[in-house]
mmCIF file of C-alpha atoms and ligand atoms in Angstrom:
data_model
loop_
_atom_site.group_PDB
_atom_site.id
_atom_site.type_symbol
_atom_site.label_atom_id
_atom_site.label_comp_id
_atom_site.label_asym_id
_atom_site.label_seq_id
_atom_site.Cartn_x
_atom_site.Cartn_y
_atom_site.Cartn_z
ATOM 1 C CA MET A 1 -37.591 -52.632 17.790
ATOM 2 C CA ARG A 2 -36.633 -49.784 20.155
ATOM 3 C CA LYS A 3 -33.980 -51.247 22.422
ATOM 4 C CA ALA A 4 -32.152 -49.411 25.184
ATOM 5 C CA ILE A 5 -29.249 -50.381 27.410
ATOM 6 C CA TYR A 6 -28.943 -49.320 31.041
ATOM 7 C CA PRO A 7 -25.279 -50.058 31.909
ATOM 8 C CA GLY A 8 -23.617 -49.812 35.328
ATOM 9 C CA SER A 9 -21.808 -51.646 38.069
ATOM 10 C CA PHE A 10 -24.955 -52.354 40.078
ATOM 11 C CA ASP A 11 -22.822 -53.461 43.038
ATOM 12 C CA PRO A 12 -25.481 -53.886 44.336
ATOM 13 C CA ILE A 13 -28.699 -52.675 42.733
ATOM 14 C CA THR A 14 -30.427 -49.988 44.832
ATOM 15 C CA ILE A 15 -33.941 -48.529 44.978
ATOM 16 C CA GLY A 16 -32.595 -45.625 42.879
ATOM 17 C CA HIS A 17 -31.612 -47.965 40.044
ATOM 18 C CA ILE A 18 -34.948 -49.797 40.259
ATOM 19 C CA ASP A 19 -36.776 -46.464 40.031
ATOM 20 C CA ILE A 20 -34.899 -45.594 36.819
ATOM 21 C CA ILE A 21 -35.581 -49.012 35.303
ATOM 22 C CA GLU A 22 -39.321 -48.864 36.122
ATOM 23 C CA ARG A 23 -39.685 -45.319 34.838
ATOM 24 C CA LEU A 24 -37.746 -45.839 31.605
ATOM 25 C CA ALA A 25 -38.689 -49.385 30.559
ATOM 26 C CA PRO A 26 -42.204 -48.377 29.329
ATOM 27 C CA HIS A 27 -40.607 -46.000 26.824
ATOM 28 C CA PHE A 28 -38.887 -48.838 24.930
ATOM 29 C CA ASP A 29 -39.734 -52.230 23.461
ATOM 30 C CA GLU A 30 -36.878 -53.756 25.367
ATOM 31 C CA LEU A 31 -34.549 -52.484 28.099
ATOM 32 C CA ILE A 32 -31.394 -54.401 28.893
ATOM 33 C CA VAL A 33 -29.843 -53.771 32.288
ATOM 34 C CA LEU A 34 -26.171 -54.381 31.599
ATOM 35 C CA VAL A 35 -23.785 -55.318 34.355
ATOM 36 C CA SER A 36 -20.448 -53.909 33.189
ATOM 37 C CA VAL A 37 -17.551 -56.194 34.018
ATOM 38 C CA SER A 38 -14.760 -54.006 35.200
ATOM 39 C CA SER A 39 -11.279 -55.087 36.184
ATOM 40 C CA ALA A 40 -10.491 -51.603 37.538
ATOM 41 C CA LYS A 41 -12.930 -51.667 40.466
ATOM 42 C CA SER A 42 -12.996 -53.926 43.456
ATOM 43 C CA GLU A 43 -16.553 -55.105 43.566
ATOM 44 C CA MET A 44 -18.384 -56.632 46.524
ATOM 45 C CA PHE A 45 -20.577 -58.977 44.495
ATOM 46 C CA THR A 46 -19.599 -61.181 41.554
ATOM 47 C CA VAL A 47 -21.159 -60.443 38.190
ATOM 48 C CA GLU A 48 -23.498 -63.458 38.565
ATOM 49 C CA GLU A 49 -24.527 -62.328 42.045
ATOM 50 C CA ARG A 50 -25.240 -58.799 40.791
ATOM 51 C CA LYS A 51 -27.319 -60.159 37.863
ATOM 52 C CA SER A 52 -29.291 -62.381 40.171
ATOM 53 C CA LEU A 53 -30.068 -59.494 42.577
ATOM 54 C CA ILE A 54 -31.228 -57.378 39.592
ATOM 55 C CA GLN A 55 -33.428 -60.292 38.322
ATOM 56 C CA GLN A 56 -35.053 -60.599 41.717
ATOM 57 C CA SER A 57 -35.752 -56.792 41.705
ATOM 58 C CA LEU A 58 -37.682 -57.039 38.450
ATOM 59 C CA LYS A 59 -40.886 -58.435 39.817
ATOM 60 C CA SER A 60 -43.354 -55.691 38.987
ATOM 61 C CA ASN A 61 -45.295 -55.921 35.740
ATOM 62 C CA LYS A 62 -43.927 -52.517 34.741
ATOM 63 C CA VAL A 63 -40.706 -54.289 33.805
ATOM 64 C CA ALA A 64 -41.908 -57.269 31.762
ATOM 65 C CA ASN A 65 -39.708 -56.052 28.843
ATOM 66 C CA VAL A 66 -36.491 -55.823 30.918
ATOM 67 C CA LYS A 67 -33.607 -58.287 30.483
ATOM 68 C CA VAL A 68 -30.404 -58.572 32.490
ATOM 69 C CA GLU A 69 -27.048 -59.242 30.857
ATOM 70 C CA SER A 70 -23.353 -58.652 31.489
ATOM 71 C CA HIS A 71 -20.555 -57.470 29.258
ATOM 72 C CA GLN A 72 -16.837 -56.926 29.411
ATOM 73 C CA GLY A 73 -15.694 -54.145 27.140
ATOM 74 C CA LEU A 74 -17.209 -51.054 25.601
ATOM 75 C CA THR A 75 -20.923 -50.507 26.110
ATOM 76 C CA ILE A 76 -21.230 -49.322 22.498
ATOM 77 C CA ASP A 77 -19.884 -52.713 21.308
ATOM 78 C CA PHE A 78 -22.620 -54.419 23.284
ATOM 79 C CA CYS A 79 -25.181 -51.994 21.804
ATOM 80 C CA ARG A 80 -24.028 -52.901 18.303
ATOM 81 C CA LYS A 81 -24.149 -56.626 19.096
ATOM 82 C CA VAL A 82 -27.799 -56.448 20.195
ATOM 83 C CA GLY A 83 -28.924 -53.615 17.935
ATOM 84 C CA ALA A 84 -29.631 -51.020 20.624
ATOM 85 C CA LYS A 85 -29.517 -47.336 19.725
ATOM 86 C CA VAL A 86 -29.975 -45.812 23.181
ATOM 87 C CA ILE A 87 -27.821 -45.858 26.330
ATOM 88 C CA ILE A 88 -29.616 -44.777 29.503
ATOM 89 C CA ARG A 89 -27.794 -43.309 32.476
ATOM 90 C CA GLY A 90 -29.142 -41.823 35.670
ATOM 91 C CA LEU A 91 -28.308 -38.363 36.930
ATOM 92 C CA ARG A 92 -28.313 -37.623 40.624
ATOM 93 C CA ALA A 93 -26.394 -34.591 41.736
ATOM 94 C CA VAL A 94 -24.025 -32.200 40.034
ATOM 95 C CA ILE A 95 -21.186 -34.641 40.709
ATOM 96 C CA ASP A 96 -22.694 -37.092 38.243
ATOM 97 C CA PHE A 97 -22.979 -34.469 35.542
ATOM 98 C CA GLU A 98 -19.334 -34.086 34.657
ATOM 99 C CA TYR A 99 -18.632 -37.818 34.453
ATOM 100 C CA GLU A 100 -21.815 -38.567 32.499
ATOM 101 C CA THR A 101 -21.138 -35.691 30.042
ATOM 102 C CA SER A 102 -17.665 -37.003 29.408
ATOM 103 C CA MET A 103 -18.830 -40.602 28.931
ATOM 104 C CA ALA A 104 -21.699 -39.545 26.665
ATOM 105 C CA ASN A 105 -19.374 -37.505 24.468
ATOM 106 C CA ILE A 106 -16.749 -40.246 24.233
ATOM 107 C CA ASN A 107 -19.488 -42.668 23.259
ATOM 108 C CA ARG A 108 -20.865 -40.256 20.689
ATOM 109 C CA LYS A 109 -17.381 -39.900 19.199
ATOM 110 C CA LEU A 110 -17.009 -43.667 18.958
ATOM 111 C CA ALA A 111 -20.612 -44.346 17.881
ATOM 112 C CA PRO A 112 -22.494 -41.286 16.543
ATOM 113 C CA ASP A 113 -25.549 -43.487 15.813
ATOM 114 C CA ILE A 114 -25.995 -44.382 19.506
ATOM 115 C CA GLU A 115 -27.592 -41.750 21.732
ATOM 116 C CA THR A 116 -27.058 -41.423 25.512
ATOM 117 C CA MET A 117 -30.211 -40.361 27.354
ATOM 118 C CA LEU A 118 -29.972 -39.107 30.941
ATOM 119 C CA ALA A 119 -32.824 -39.678 33.384
ATOM 120 C CA PHE A 120 -33.000 -37.499 36.455
ATOM 121 C CA ALA A 121 -33.058 -39.379 39.775
ATOM 122 C CA SER A 122 -36.350 -39.032 41.615
ATOM 123 C CA PRO A 123 -35.931 -36.480 44.414
ATOM 124 C CA GLU A 124 -36.592 -39.144 47.087
ATOM 125 C CA TYR A 125 -33.784 -41.338 45.771
ATOM 126 C CA TYR A 126 -31.185 -38.870 44.502
ATOM 127 C CA PHE A 127 -28.885 -39.484 47.504
ATOM 128 C CA ILE A 128 -28.752 -43.270 47.126
ATOM 129 C CA SER A 129 -25.581 -44.838 45.698
ATOM 130 C CA SER A 130 -24.276 -48.399 45.774
ATOM 131 C CA ARG A 131 -21.142 -47.097 47.428
ATOM 132 C CA GLY A 132 -23.115 -45.340 50.193
ATOM 133 C CA VAL A 133 -25.246 -48.432 50.704
ATOM 134 C CA LYS A 134 -22.128 -50.581 51.161
ATOM 135 C CA GLU A 135 -20.730 -48.109 53.709
ATOM 136 C CA VAL A 136 -23.957 -48.261 55.710
ATOM 137 C CA ALA A 137 -24.003 -52.072 55.525
ATOM 138 C CA ILE A 138 -20.337 -52.466 56.521
ATOM 139 C CA ASN A 139 -20.984 -50.303 59.562
ATOM 140 C CA GLY A 140 -24.124 -52.174 60.581
ATOM 141 C CA GLY A 141 -26.614 -49.407 59.735
ATOM 142 C CA PRO A 142 -30.220 -49.990 58.618
ATOM 143 C CA LEU A 143 -30.736 -50.476 54.867
ATOM 144 C CA VAL A 144 -34.499 -49.941 54.835
ATOM 145 C CA GLY A 145 -35.481 -47.573 52.056
ATOM 146 C CA LEU A 146 -32.158 -47.916 50.296
ATOM 147 C CA VAL A 147 -32.258 -51.425 48.804
ATOM 148 C CA PRO A 148 -34.863 -54.227 48.601
ATOM 149 C CA THR A 149 -34.896 -56.613 51.614
ATOM 150 C CA PHE A 150 -33.179 -59.469 49.722
ATOM 151 C CA VAL A 151 -30.345 -57.122 48.683
ATOM 152 C CA ALA A 152 -29.912 -56.024 52.323
ATOM 153 C CA GLU A 153 -29.728 -59.717 53.343
ATOM 154 C CA ALA A 154 -27.185 -60.478 50.582
ATOM 155 C CA LEU A 155 -25.068 -57.539 51.764
ATOM 156 C CA GLN A 156 -25.173 -58.659 55.370
ATOM 157 C CA LYS A 157 -24.236 -62.239 54.381
ATOM 158 C CA LYS A 158 -21.328 -61.000 52.224
ATOM 159 C CA ILE A 159 -20.031 -58.779 55.022
ATOM 160 C CA GLN A 160 -20.259 -61.614 57.555
ATOM 161 C CA ALA A 161 -18.366 -63.950 55.226
ATOM 162 C CA LYS A 162 -15.584 -61.400 54.808
ATOM 163 C CA ARG A 163 -15.088 -60.985 58.600
HETATM 164 P P1 ADP B 201 -21.374 -46.888 37.396
HETATM 165 O O1 ADP B 201 -20.276 -47.488 38.229
HETATM 166 O O2 ADP B 201 -21.302 -47.173 35.958
HETATM 167 O O3 ADP B 201 -21.653 -45.424 37.682
HETATM 168 P P2 ADP B 201 -23.677 -47.525 39.025
HETATM 169 O O4 ADP B 201 -24.202 -48.907 39.243
HETATM 170 O O5 ADP B 201 -23.137 -46.794 40.195
HETATM 171 O O6 ADP B 201 -22.673 -47.717 37.877
HETATM 172 O O7 ADP B 201 -24.836 -46.640 38.394
HETATM 173 C C1 ADP B 201 -25.402 -46.952 37.149
HETATM 174 C C2 ADP B 201 -26.175 -45.780 36.654
HETATM 175 O O8 ADP B 201 -27.288 -45.530 37.538
HETATM 176 C C3 ADP B 201 -25.399 -44.465 36.625
HETATM 177 O O9 ADP B 201 -25.805 -43.709 35.510
HETATM 178 C C4 ADP B 201 -25.770 -43.755 37.878
HETATM 179 O O10 ADP B 201 -25.672 -42.379 37.770
HETATM 180 C C5 ADP B 201 -27.242 -44.186 37.985
HETATM 181 N N1 ADP B 201 -27.666 -44.157 39.393
HETATM 182 C C6 ADP B 201 -27.090 -44.675 40.488
HETATM 183 N N2 ADP B 201 -27.805 -44.436 41.606
HETATM 184 C C7 ADP B 201 -28.906 -43.753 41.183
HETATM 185 C C8 ADP B 201 -30.034 -43.210 41.876
HETATM 186 N N3 ADP B 201 -30.160 -43.252 43.204
HETATM 187 N N4 ADP B 201 -30.996 -42.612 41.139
HETATM 188 C C9 ADP B 201 -30.866 -42.470 39.805
HETATM 189 N N5 ADP B 201 -29.787 -42.951 39.102
HETATM 190 C C10 ADP B 201 -28.856 -43.596 39.790
#
């Protein structure tokens, strides 16, 4: 079975992430979107909230083979646990390149049998980041075209609750 992992913070999931999932899922038997549990970052949504927003985004039949899970620790350890041989990451601008190259090479050193595959962001979504989306939301800007409606609502609720 060809299994791939798409790891990230997904805080929250954006239209850019959904585009990568929908484009890449058909190339594998199973794609697991992995919410990485990080103690280093201050996240807006809890792991369970992030998973739930991802689940709600997976409504199209292009993604019938996509699962959502979370993991604390190394992505390669999760890959080994589930028998996945491919890690997918998205590449937006040049700024992503250095970080992704470094991560891919560290992972290759730790697990030479697991391959990182980079998918280019679609030109219409290359500027979208979870961080940018949160900035727009915090400052009351429109989120249309950046995240699905239910993610925009969840962001607005979260921001209201924090005020
Ligand atoms: P991380 O904190 O691990 O970078 P993110 O949730 O920000 O997690 O992103 C997960 C992956 O999705 C990363 O590989 C990132 O480059 C990619 N990504 C983020 N936004 C987009 C986008 N708009 N288009 C394509 N890929 C994206």
